[in-house]
Amino acid sequence: MAASVAAAAGRLRRAIRRSPQWRGPSRRALSSEAPPTQAAAVRDAFLSFFRDRHGHRLVPSSSVRPRGDPSLLFVNAGMNQFKPIFLGTVDPRSEMAGFQRVANSQKCVRAGGRHSDLEDVGRDLSHHTFFEMLGNWAFRGVYFKEEACSMAWELLTQVYGIPEDRLWVSYFGGDPKTGLGPDLESRDIWLNLGVPASRMLSFGPQENFWEMGDTGPCGPCTEIHYDLAGGVGAPQLVELWNLVFVQHNREADGSLQPLPQRHVDTGMGLERLLAVLQGRRSTYDTDLFSPLLNAIHQGCGAPPYSGRVGAADEGHTDTAYRVVADHIRTLSVCIADGVSPGMSGAPLVLRQILRRAVRFSTELLRAPPGFLGSLVPVVVETLGGAYPELQRNSAQIASLVSEGEAAFLASLQRGRRIIERTLRRLGPSDVFPAEVAWSLSLSGNLGLPLDLVELMLEEKGVQLDSAGLERLAQEEAQHRARQAEPVQEQGLQLDIHALGELQRQGVPPTDDSPKYNYSLQPSGGYEFSTCEAQVLQLYTEDGTAVASVGEGHRCGLLLDKTNFYAEQGGQASDRGYLVRVGLQDVLFPVARAQVCGGFILHEVVAPECLKVGDQVQLHVDEAWRLSCMEKHTAVHLLNWALRQALGPGTEQRGSHLNPEWLRFDVATQAPLTPEQLRAVEGTVQKAVGQDEAVYVEEVALARTAHVPGLRSLDEVYPDPVRVVSVGVPVAQALNPASQAALQTSVELCCGTHLLRTGAIGDLVIIGERQLTKGTTRLLAVTGEQAQQAVDTAVMPQWQRRELQATLKALQRRANTAVRKLEMGQVLVKVVRQLCKQAPSTSVLLLSPQPLGQVLCACQVAQSAMPAFTAEAWALAVCSHMGGKAWGSRVVAQGTGSTADLEAALSTARAYALNKL
């Protein structure tokens, strides 16, 4: 028996890896209507089946950008958006908290990270980087194994008309290492549904036990497979549907514990299901791909697609067809969801996908320039009905794809010239220098994949210095590690068992409505109310619930109510202190507050004993809170101002704020111009100067669904939800007939805000950079920080951009003039002209020269003297470089030698800041 199961397992794995010619399923009529076969009809039939026959709620696909989940580059499964339910952290006031039976079709991307199919795409007939996952879910035990299996069997055999004798099932056969027995319950359910034991297989944890990650919810799964052979010879099985029964939790020590609540999570790839229903030999032969393959043939003039693989695919033409068809779908879906090609994380993966598509289309299919962008309308035509964001963003998608294609083609051309020039300098036995290859690669300047560089060298019969390349890669990794932002301390958390225990005990979510209890006084200041609360639970640093904590211990504190704002929605957590009622002289500092499944956990260091049942009084740090309120209201005004300057379709991509600064990410077609930056600042400053009222009201979430101009993010909002409106009462703003939300800032937001805009004082954008192609990050300060920025000559970003443009023009002129003038004189001239543009600004420039020499020139503003002089500034910098300097109090120059310009610039900055 063991031998036969092992043989069957081998057949199953081989069938999943590579399918032979697919035969069409022999149909038998099970209803008066023909089974659906076209992609849209198959997708709709799935959703209608679960909604109409089994009472499931249909929810939209989430964006492929993970929502608050740093462990993922892309959404790669239907369950991703429901992880808060599995983990017990879902906001009890949110719409998601009420989900019981749910179904949808989820956009998924598997590229980069642990689950990547990128390198396999094109090599076979089934792998994709983008695919659609049809799924149904049952949360908190509303139904479990029997109902899930019965529904799946009913849909496949009665709705889709797949013959029962073509379907096999597998189930979890147990795992002796962890002490888990076989899932005999699932086996018996299938037997009762009529699946014979001869078409059932049992496997171990690798095949039939699903885990979310190294820790977290997990459970056995049962899979439904389709037999491609149709009873002719040995079965050839391909997986259709995976039904996961989430009933355990993998602990940090590797052990398994039962979950407080059980769930069902199923997933079935639409592309693979279509291939079965349409009797096609591969997913690329379905109507999801045939329009794209036809468009590729027409646009390239390559031979028609014929579905060959491996050695049979001479010239790799069919491989290229599959790569291009898959990758343009992935690019379109990702860009529509706000992920654009870039230099790190998910954007870097998308950049690699774009460049891989360009390589295959130009080198193997001989596609003309601009070809990839021409395929976007075909993707929109095939997928836009199910995912309307593709239709809304089709022009931007095509533009970004075409720009990326043109940039890569230019890099290829330049790369070939560099390789040719380098080869002319090499001897017959020399290896190609690693430094040159690195400069050509994705980690260098041109962005050519290293495997492409190696291929180009291989064609020339030249070997690459692999050892040197490995050394450079290690140095780059070390540099990135040093430059990486420090990981923020996680803070105390409630795990899934602690949350489950609180829910089992009937402990209600924390009442945090007192955080909104503040008022504006006639003097213009704000008064923040204190809050009295009872200690419900205490937690040690390792998450253990205790009845009391002693002196000096750091602990998590759960109260029945709080006036602290827990970090969420991009706004930093409040801080402050609490006292025990009746003992006002002992302060318990509160470092932060975090929300976990509707419970607010306060992080406290106890100077004395604190016990469950104690009555406490909470005080927020008022200056900290007020600064956050200023920044949050300013974020809303900035969002509104950007739409005014860039157009109503401008979308926020994220934000974060603390008492010091605010950060705002916005979708842009191109970097903002100085004029646009100035206009945005002006719009915000006008609203601040008018001291407009800020109206806040809690309304039913449904009332906000169809209000033109109302801003919201891809987040799970509570119901009811708070609406923040500047200058217009909320009731008027939500009236669609008023069009008020098109004329002012109206947003869904749970943050704390000013009651009038005047307290913002001012807003200055002090930084701007492109995160990725299509996303710009702005950094801004408000109030006193904005005034300090102006006073200390940290200039607004629009002015910096104008000066940068001037500097570039002057540098171009300097390059021409260098033939006639000494470089030092040119540098002084550039400094003088820059200071003429901004008389209150002091400027120092460094210019690297051959052999490590560096020229220095500077000029100091009259307002900064006598404490700050140009001669002393130049001397400090040039001495650091082992050189000398000369000049006057106003203008000076010097020379030195260094390979580390950044260190020299740091010296210059530090000296200037010390003197200003």
PDB file of C-alpha atoms in Angstrom, residues 21-112:
ATOM      1  CA  GLN A  21      -1.700  17.576 -24.395  1.00  0.00           C
ATOM      2  CA  TRP A  22      -4.952  18.343 -22.551  1.00  0.00           C
ATOM      3  CA  ARG A  23      -8.010  16.493 -23.717  1.00  0.00           C
ATOM      4  CA  GLY A  24     -11.375  18.134 -23.529  1.00  0.00           C
ATOM      5  CA  PRO A  25     -13.594  16.843 -20.725  1.00  0.00           C
ATOM      6  CA  SER A  26     -16.417  14.623 -21.912  1.00  0.00           C
ATOM      7  CA  ARG A  27     -19.523  16.549 -20.934  1.00  0.00           C
ATOM      8  CA  ARG A  28     -22.788  15.279 -19.664  1.00  0.00           C
ATOM      9  CA  ALA A  29     -25.800  17.517 -19.292  1.00  0.00           C
ATOM     10  CA  LEU A  30     -26.611  18.183 -15.648  1.00  0.00           C
ATOM     11  CA  SER A  31     -28.986  21.102 -16.213  1.00  0.00           C
ATOM     12  CA  SER A  32     -30.964  22.696 -18.985  1.00  0.00           C
ATOM     13  CA  GLU A  33     -28.207  25.282 -19.490  1.00  0.00           C
ATOM     14  CA  ALA A  34     -24.836  24.562 -21.039  1.00  0.00           C
ATOM     15  CA  PRO A  35     -21.939  24.801 -18.562  1.00  0.00           C
ATOM     16  CA  PRO A  36     -20.065  28.140 -18.743  1.00  0.00           C
ATOM     17  CA  THR A  37     -16.754  28.052 -20.577  1.00  0.00           C
ATOM     18  CA  GLN A  38     -15.708  31.641 -21.373  1.00  0.00           C
ATOM     19  CA  ALA A  39     -13.545  33.340 -18.747  1.00  0.00           C
ATOM     20  CA  ALA A  40     -16.039  36.011 -17.688  1.00  0.00           C
ATOM     21  CA  ALA A  41     -18.863  33.474 -17.509  1.00  0.00           C
ATOM     22  CA  VAL A  42     -16.766  31.004 -15.488  1.00  0.00           C
ATOM     23  CA  ARG A  43     -15.775  33.721 -13.024  1.00  0.00           C
ATOM     24  CA  ASP A  44     -19.369  34.947 -12.722  1.00  0.00           C
ATOM     25  CA  ALA A  45     -20.690  31.412 -12.291  1.00  0.00           C
ATOM     26  CA  PHE A  46     -18.355  30.857  -9.340  1.00  0.00           C
ATOM     27  CA  LEU A  47     -19.408  34.068  -7.595  1.00  0.00           C
ATOM     28  CA  SER A  48     -23.109  33.576  -8.332  1.00  0.00           C
ATOM     29  CA  PHE A  49     -23.010  29.998  -7.042  1.00  0.00           C
ATOM     30  CA  PHE A  50     -21.723  31.003  -3.628  1.00  0.00           C
ATOM     31  CA  ARG A  51     -23.876  34.130  -3.387  1.00  0.00           C
ATOM     32  CA  ASP A  52     -27.181  32.733  -4.628  1.00  0.00           C
ATOM     33  CA  ARG A  53     -27.062  29.083  -3.556  1.00  0.00           C
ATOM     34  CA  HIS A  54     -25.075  29.335  -0.345  1.00  0.00           C
ATOM     35  CA  GLY A  55     -25.554  32.843   1.018  1.00  0.00           C
ATOM     36  CA  HIS A  56     -22.003  34.134   0.662  1.00  0.00           C
ATOM     37  CA  ARG A  57     -21.174  37.813   0.602  1.00  0.00           C
ATOM     38  CA  LEU A  58     -19.199  38.894  -2.483  1.00  0.00           C
ATOM     39  CA  VAL A  59     -16.267  41.184  -1.672  1.00  0.00           C
ATOM     40  CA  PRO A  60     -14.043  42.947  -4.213  1.00  0.00           C
ATOM     41  CA  SER A  61     -10.516  41.837  -4.890  1.00  0.00           C
ATOM     42  CA  SER A  62      -8.041  43.765  -2.781  1.00  0.00           C
ATOM     43  CA  SER A  63      -5.202  45.653  -4.409  1.00  0.00           C
ATOM     44  CA  VAL A  64      -2.101  43.592  -5.203  1.00  0.00           C
ATOM     45  CA  ARG A  65      -0.284  46.007  -2.856  1.00  0.00           C
ATOM     46  CA  PRO A  66      -0.414  44.296   0.539  1.00  0.00           C
ATOM     47  CA  ARG A  67      -2.496  46.233   3.039  1.00  0.00           C
ATOM     48  CA  GLY A  68      -0.330  46.820   6.116  1.00  0.00           C
ATOM     49  CA  ASP A  69       1.603  43.560   5.692  1.00  0.00           C
ATOM     50  CA  PRO A  70       5.385  44.110   5.399  1.00  0.00           C
ATOM     51  CA  SER A  71       5.971  40.346   5.115  1.00  0.00           C
ATOM     52  CA  LEU A  72       4.683  40.377   1.512  1.00  0.00           C
ATOM     53  CA  LEU A  73       5.898  42.082  -1.654  1.00  0.00           C
ATOM     54  CA  PHE A  74       2.587  41.411  -3.393  1.00  0.00           C
ATOM     55  CA  VAL A  75      -0.756  39.896  -2.502  1.00  0.00           C
ATOM     56  CA  ASN A  76      -0.184  36.274  -3.505  1.00  0.00           C
ATOM     57  CA  ALA A  77      -3.331  34.512  -2.283  1.00  0.00           C
ATOM     58  CA  GLY A  78      -7.003  35.213  -1.751  1.00  0.00           C
ATOM     59  CA  MET A  79      -6.652  34.938   2.004  1.00  0.00           C
ATOM     60  CA  ASN A  80      -4.195  37.845   2.355  1.00  0.00           C
ATOM     61  CA  GLN A  81      -6.827  40.514   2.849  1.00  0.00           C
ATOM     62  CA  PHE A  82      -8.525  38.382   5.523  1.00  0.00           C
ATOM     63  CA  LYS A  83      -5.408  37.805   7.639  1.00  0.00           C
ATOM     64  CA  PRO A  84      -6.708  40.133  10.391  1.00  0.00           C
ATOM     65  CA  ILE A  85      -9.611  37.700  10.871  1.00  0.00           C
ATOM     66  CA  PHE A  86      -7.324  34.672  11.038  1.00  0.00           C
ATOM     67  CA  LEU A  87      -4.992  36.491  13.467  1.00  0.00           C
ATOM     68  CA  GLY A  88      -7.837  37.869  15.586  1.00  0.00           C
ATOM     69  CA  THR A  89      -6.686  41.466  15.039  1.00  0.00           C
ATOM     70  CA  VAL A  90      -9.625  42.693  12.929  1.00  0.00           C
ATOM     71  CA  ASP A  91     -11.203  45.941  14.144  1.00  0.00           C
ATOM     72  CA  PRO A  92     -14.522  44.858  15.714  1.00  0.00           C
ATOM     73  CA  ARG A  93     -16.161  48.043  14.380  1.00  0.00           C
ATOM     74  CA  SER A  94     -15.131  47.332  10.795  1.00  0.00           C
ATOM     75  CA  GLU A  95     -17.187  45.823   8.041  1.00  0.00           C
ATOM     76  CA  MET A  96     -14.735  42.906   7.887  1.00  0.00           C
ATOM     77  CA  ALA A  97     -15.475  41.976  11.499  1.00  0.00           C
ATOM     78  CA  GLY A  98     -18.971  40.950  10.404  1.00  0.00           C
ATOM     79  CA  PHE A  99     -17.811  38.673   7.582  1.00  0.00           C
ATOM     80  CA  GLN A 100     -19.011  35.074   7.935  1.00  0.00           C
ATOM     81  CA  ARG A 101     -19.460  33.571   4.454  1.00  0.00           C
ATOM     82  CA  VAL A 102     -17.422  35.343   1.806  1.00  0.00           C
ATOM     83  CA  ALA A 103     -16.425  34.692  -1.833  1.00  0.00           C
ATOM     84  CA  ASN A 104     -14.406  36.621  -4.401  1.00  0.00           C
ATOM     85  CA  SER A 105     -11.976  36.571  -7.300  1.00  0.00           C
ATOM     86  CA  GLN A 106      -8.636  37.895  -6.062  1.00  0.00           C
ATOM     87  CA  LYS A 107      -5.836  39.376  -8.151  1.00  0.00           C
ATOM     88  CA  CYS A 108      -2.591  37.620  -7.173  1.00  0.00           C
ATOM     89  CA  VAL A 109       1.066  38.159  -8.081  1.00  0.00           C
ATOM     90  CA  ARG A 110       3.736  35.573  -7.371  1.00  0.00           C
ATOM     91  CA  ALA A 111       7.071  37.180  -8.175  1.00  0.00           C
ATOM     92  CA  GLY A 112       9.911  37.859  -5.753  1.00  0.00           C
TER      93      GLY A 112
END
